[in-house]
Amino acid sequence: MQPFSYYRATQVGDALAVMQREPRAQLIAGGTELVNWLKEGIASPPVLVDINSLPDLDAIEANAAELSIGALARMNDVAAHPEVRRNYPAIAEALHNSASPQLRNMASMGGNLLQRTRCPYFRADVELACNKRRPGSGCAALDGYDRTAAIFGWSEHCVATHPSDVAVAFAALDAAVHVRGLGGVERAIPMTDFYTLPGETPERDTVLQRDELIVRIGVPQSPIARRSRYLKVRERTSYEFALVSVAAGVQLDAGGRITDVRIALGGVAHLPWRLATAERALPGTHLSDATALRAAIEDDFAAARPRRQNGFKIELVERAVVRTLQLAGGNA
Amino acid sequence: MTTLRVNGQTHDLQLDPRTTLVDTLREHLGLTGTKKSCDRGECGACTVHIEGRRVLACMTLAVMADGKRITTVEGLARPDGTLHPVQTAFIEHDAFQCGYCTPGQIMSAVACIEEGHATSDDEIREFMSGNICRCAVYAQINAAVRAAAASSVLHATV
């Protein structure tokens, strides 16, 4: 670990001022990711700004219009919150199936969203080519292990997937990330616009600016959110990243036909991947008709570009979408 | 100066900000019950409680625990030496082989029971999944947690 100076910020403005003054400073909240990067030499900030003492950023509040999750709320506290469990089950399930109980007690919601998009090469013990770890160094996954890699939206500079579960649920439920800038000005970024595709700038993960800090996540209350589920498919039952995952919410008519639907996928791209075409095609389909559900989501997969080892993700995630829709609608 | 309140005792320490809590406990305070294994937040051997919540001491910078109330495995037994019911249950169910993961398993189990997440074998497996046992004594650990959860009185931790 390289030496750094430690600063405990007590106001958002103080934290952002340090970030602006020292271009390589980094914020720390739960530390469950950054402490590893410090140990492994992946991050070496000269200044670490501890934001855990910032006031009023850990609240979890729900009213008839919206669920508001403070950036410093911890994953376990959000997962266990009665309003989240009742009206936003996909969010509770996504959090509950993330990491381990200890890590969920530590990790903040803002930090969860700011996990680095990465693949196993990013943190190799002996440094290997990775454009995220060292911009311009190349991508070892292109000729290597790509079983867990993206099938949508990757570029020849990066094929990694975003590791967050709850970001997938947020993307499906039309959440917004509220960020505050140095001047105190706040802006709301739709979850679906928050992350960037790798393109020519694979080192970049989000549209967040250096002098901005996430203050809260807002999720609109809706019938879709109340009937939402998160399905995580992984190599073992617990404490593992998703191979693929699905967050979906449905609204049904009295006859069991879909009237409105939202679907986002995890483990398939550099960011949570919404199935926009499927969301337009699915209304009118009976929830119990798995064949019709499957047919209605096919068009989105025309854009899939599987790599050598991960072609199985297409079949896996399509089946997972059908299952999640039926779980959400109470038909499975 | 960093002030740590460990098992009811206050320690004022001058620390390099790079020092993790697990290294501080072991190297500065001589509390070697907390084990350092993966040092990457993956195995759970370094599990301690901060303000009553189970967390990983290897992922915690000690300066960030300034002023916080910390409980390690040394703080579970009563001052007269009476073991915590979870410790007793681990002995009764032979819930360890080499023993290296055991302090972390016990700290995690105490929290798991207090959280109300020890009502079935499946739930215990899920909520103890952050603690890896290389000897694979999981069946006995599960039985110990189940038994401790069922025992009527769990005395309060420090």
XYZ file of N, CA, C and O in Angstrom, chain A residues 1-4 6 8 28-32 35-36 39-40 48 50 52 74 77 96 100-106 123 237-239, chain B residues 17-18 20 39-44 47 53-56 58-61 63-64 66 104 108 115 125-132:
256
model
N 0.843 -1.199 0.000
C 0.000 0.000 0.000
C 0.879 1.250 0.000
O 1.780 1.368 0.809
N 0.592 2.162 -0.908
C 1.335 3.425 -0.942
C 0.840 4.325 0.195
O -0.324 4.255 0.580
N 1.719 5.184 0.708
C 1.276 6.079 1.789
C 0.193 7.046 1.288
O 0.187 7.438 0.120
N -0.717 7.391 2.167
C -1.713 8.406 1.842
C -2.030 9.174 3.116
O -1.798 8.688 4.222
N -4.997 10.904 5.432
C -6.393 10.559 5.718
C -7.125 11.792 6.203
O -6.654 12.497 7.092
N -11.029 13.147 7.328
C -12.430 12.828 7.623
C -13.277 14.061 7.352
O -13.207 15.045 8.085
N -13.794 7.488 0.348
C -13.999 6.143 0.896
C -15.218 6.159 1.809
O -15.393 7.073 2.603
N -16.063 5.120 1.657
C -17.227 4.971 2.553
C -17.080 3.625 3.254
O -16.358 3.508 4.242
N -17.694 2.570 2.732
C -17.556 1.251 3.351
C -16.151 0.695 3.219
O -15.663 -0.031 4.085
N -15.499 1.017 2.121
C -14.113 0.579 1.913
C -13.976 -0.854 1.437
O -12.861 -1.336 1.243
N -15.087 -1.540 1.213
C -14.998 -2.971 0.904
C -14.392 -3.258 -0.463
O -13.987 -4.377 -0.735
N -10.289 -0.633 -0.303
C -9.184 -1.131 0.534
C -8.429 -2.248 -0.193
O -7.200 -2.329 -0.120
N -9.164 -3.082 -0.942
C -8.475 -4.091 -1.753
C -7.619 -3.450 -2.839
O -6.487 -3.862 -3.085
N -4.456 -2.187 -1.316
C -3.512 -3.262 -0.980
C -2.830 -3.806 -2.226
O -1.668 -4.197 -2.183
N -3.572 -3.866 -3.324
C -3.052 -4.495 -4.539
C -2.362 -3.506 -5.472
O -1.889 -3.891 -6.544
N -6.993 10.174 1.085
C -8.225 9.403 1.199
C -9.221 10.239 1.997
O -8.923 10.646 3.124
N -12.559 10.305 3.904
C -13.568 9.472 4.567
C -14.878 10.255 4.631
O -14.946 11.313 5.257
N -17.828 8.964 5.736
C -18.810 8.327 6.621
C -19.434 9.276 7.638
O -20.491 8.971 8.195
N -26.417 1.445 4.472
C -25.674 0.204 4.232
C -26.587 -0.834 3.584
O -27.792 -0.878 3.840
N -29.101 -2.774 5.685
C -30.191 -1.977 6.260
C -31.260 -1.692 5.210
O -32.453 -1.653 5.526
N -29.960 -8.615 -0.877
C -29.849 -9.782 -0.014
C -28.958 -10.861 -0.634
O -28.293 -11.623 0.073
N -21.467 -10.900 1.137
C -21.668 -11.688 2.354
C -22.302 -10.789 3.412
O -22.295 -9.561 3.274
N -22.842 -11.377 4.488
C -23.457 -10.533 5.528
C -22.504 -9.458 6.065
O -22.918 -8.314 6.294
N -21.243 -9.825 6.275
C -20.289 -8.843 6.805
C -20.084 -7.697 5.818
O -20.058 -6.523 6.205
N -19.897 -8.043 4.542
C -19.671 -6.990 3.539
C -20.908 -6.113 3.385
O -20.808 -4.898 3.213
N -22.095 -6.715 3.469
C -23.327 -5.919 3.339
C -23.528 -4.990 4.532
O -24.201 -3.971 4.410
N -22.972 -5.368 5.700
C -23.034 -4.456 6.850
C -22.134 -3.246 6.651
O -22.358 -2.187 7.227
N -21.075 -3.414 5.865
C -20.081 -2.359 5.682
C -20.380 -1.485 4.460
O -20.226 -0.267 4.503
N -7.751 -7.549 -11.529
C -7.018 -7.622 -10.256
C -6.088 -8.834 -10.191
O -5.868 -9.403 -9.113
N -24.556 -21.205 -4.695
C -25.799 -20.625 -4.190
C -25.599 -19.285 -3.501
O -26.473 -18.421 -3.550
N -24.453 -19.108 -2.825
C -24.260 -17.925 -1.996
C -22.913 -17.284 -2.279
O -21.974 -17.955 -2.717
N -22.822 -16.011 -1.965
C -21.543 -15.306 -1.924
C -20.781 -15.463 -3.242
O -19.641 -15.935 -3.273
N -2.135 5.638 8.642
C -3.505 5.420 8.152
C -3.671 4.164 7.307
O -4.794 3.712 7.079
N -2.571 3.577 6.854
C -2.667 2.354 6.067
C -2.981 1.123 6.924
O -3.290 0.064 6.391
N -4.649 -1.673 8.858
C -6.005 -2.225 8.941
C -6.329 -2.556 10.399
O -5.432 -2.706 11.249
N -6.989 -11.701 3.832
C -6.672 -10.268 3.847
C -7.272 -9.536 2.652
O -6.791 -8.493 2.237
N -8.333 -10.095 2.067
C -8.987 -9.481 0.915
C -10.510 -9.438 1.062
O -11.223 -9.310 0.077
N -11.005 -9.627 2.283
C -12.451 -9.543 2.471
C -13.220 -10.706 1.909
O -14.403 -10.579 1.596
N -12.565 -11.860 1.767
C -13.239 -12.982 1.125
C -13.536 -14.153 2.055
O -14.442 -14.936 1.778
N -12.769 -14.308 3.154
C -12.871 -15.564 3.917
C -13.588 -15.437 5.248
O -14.053 -16.440 5.796
N -13.653 -14.255 5.831
C -14.388 -14.058 7.079
C -13.612 -14.382 8.346
O -14.145 -14.226 9.451
N -13.532 -11.657 11.155
C -14.810 -11.038 11.545
C -14.781 -10.558 12.999
O -14.425 -11.311 13.909
N -22.297 -4.750 15.022
C -22.526 -5.339 13.696
C -21.287 -6.105 13.257
O -20.166 -5.639 13.440
N -21.514 -7.280 12.629
C -20.348 -8.057 12.177
C -19.762 -7.430 10.915
O -20.486 -7.125 9.964
N -18.463 -7.243 10.940
C -17.748 -6.637 9.814
C -16.397 -7.339 9.674
O -16.014 -8.149 10.512
N -15.678 -7.001 8.605
C -14.376 -7.610 8.343
C -13.262 -6.657 8.763
O -13.164 -5.541 8.242
N -10.142 -6.930 8.183
C -9.095 -6.749 7.165
C -9.483 -5.684 6.155
O -8.634 -5.163 5.436
N -10.780 -5.377 6.050
C -11.252 -4.370 5.100
C -11.532 -3.035 5.782
O -12.079 -2.131 5.161
N -11.192 -2.954 7.062
C -11.443 -1.747 7.836
C -10.112 -1.072 8.147
O -9.227 -1.700 8.745
N -9.964 0.168 7.738
C -8.782 0.928 8.155
C -9.031 1.359 9.604
O -10.103 1.888 9.933
N -8.077 3.762 11.387
C -8.433 5.178 11.610
C -9.928 5.414 11.395
O -10.504 6.347 11.964
N -10.541 4.575 10.562
C -11.967 4.753 10.293
C -12.837 4.163 11.401
O -14.052 4.359 11.399
N -12.205 4.929 14.534
C -11.921 5.844 15.655
C -13.186 6.077 16.485
O -14.222 6.469 15.938
N -13.549 -16.242 13.709
C -14.412 -15.531 12.764
C -15.770 -16.196 12.653
O -16.808 -15.533 12.593
N -19.217 -14.369 13.714
C -20.278 -14.283 12.716
C -21.542 -14.968 13.237
O -22.663 -14.463 13.061
N -29.227 -11.343 14.797
C -29.989 -10.750 13.685
C -31.301 -11.494 13.442
O -32.156 -11.027 12.691
N -27.007 -21.535 6.677
C -26.007 -21.689 5.607
C -25.853 -20.386 4.825
O -24.742 -19.955 4.525
N -26.983 -19.752 4.492
C -26.917 -18.502 3.726
C -26.234 -17.400 4.541
O -25.349 -16.704 4.051
N -26.639 -17.261 5.795
C -26.133 -16.130 6.583
C -24.793 -16.409 7.264
O -24.247 -15.538 7.925
N -24.262 -17.620 7.099
C -22.893 -17.909 7.525
C -21.977 -18.059 6.302
O -20.831 -18.480 6.433
N -22.483 -17.710 5.120
C -21.720 -17.979 3.899
C -20.515 -17.060 3.726
O -19.657 -17.314 2.888
N -20.420 -16.027 4.548
C -19.245 -15.154 4.483
C -18.071 -15.678 5.288
O -17.058 -14.987 5.417
N -18.201 -16.873 5.839
C -17.108 -17.468 6.625
C -16.733 -18.808 6.018
O -17.498 -19.765 6.061
N -15.534 -18.844 5.444
C -15.071 -20.047 4.752
C -14.314 -20.940 5.735
O -13.499 -20.453 6.521
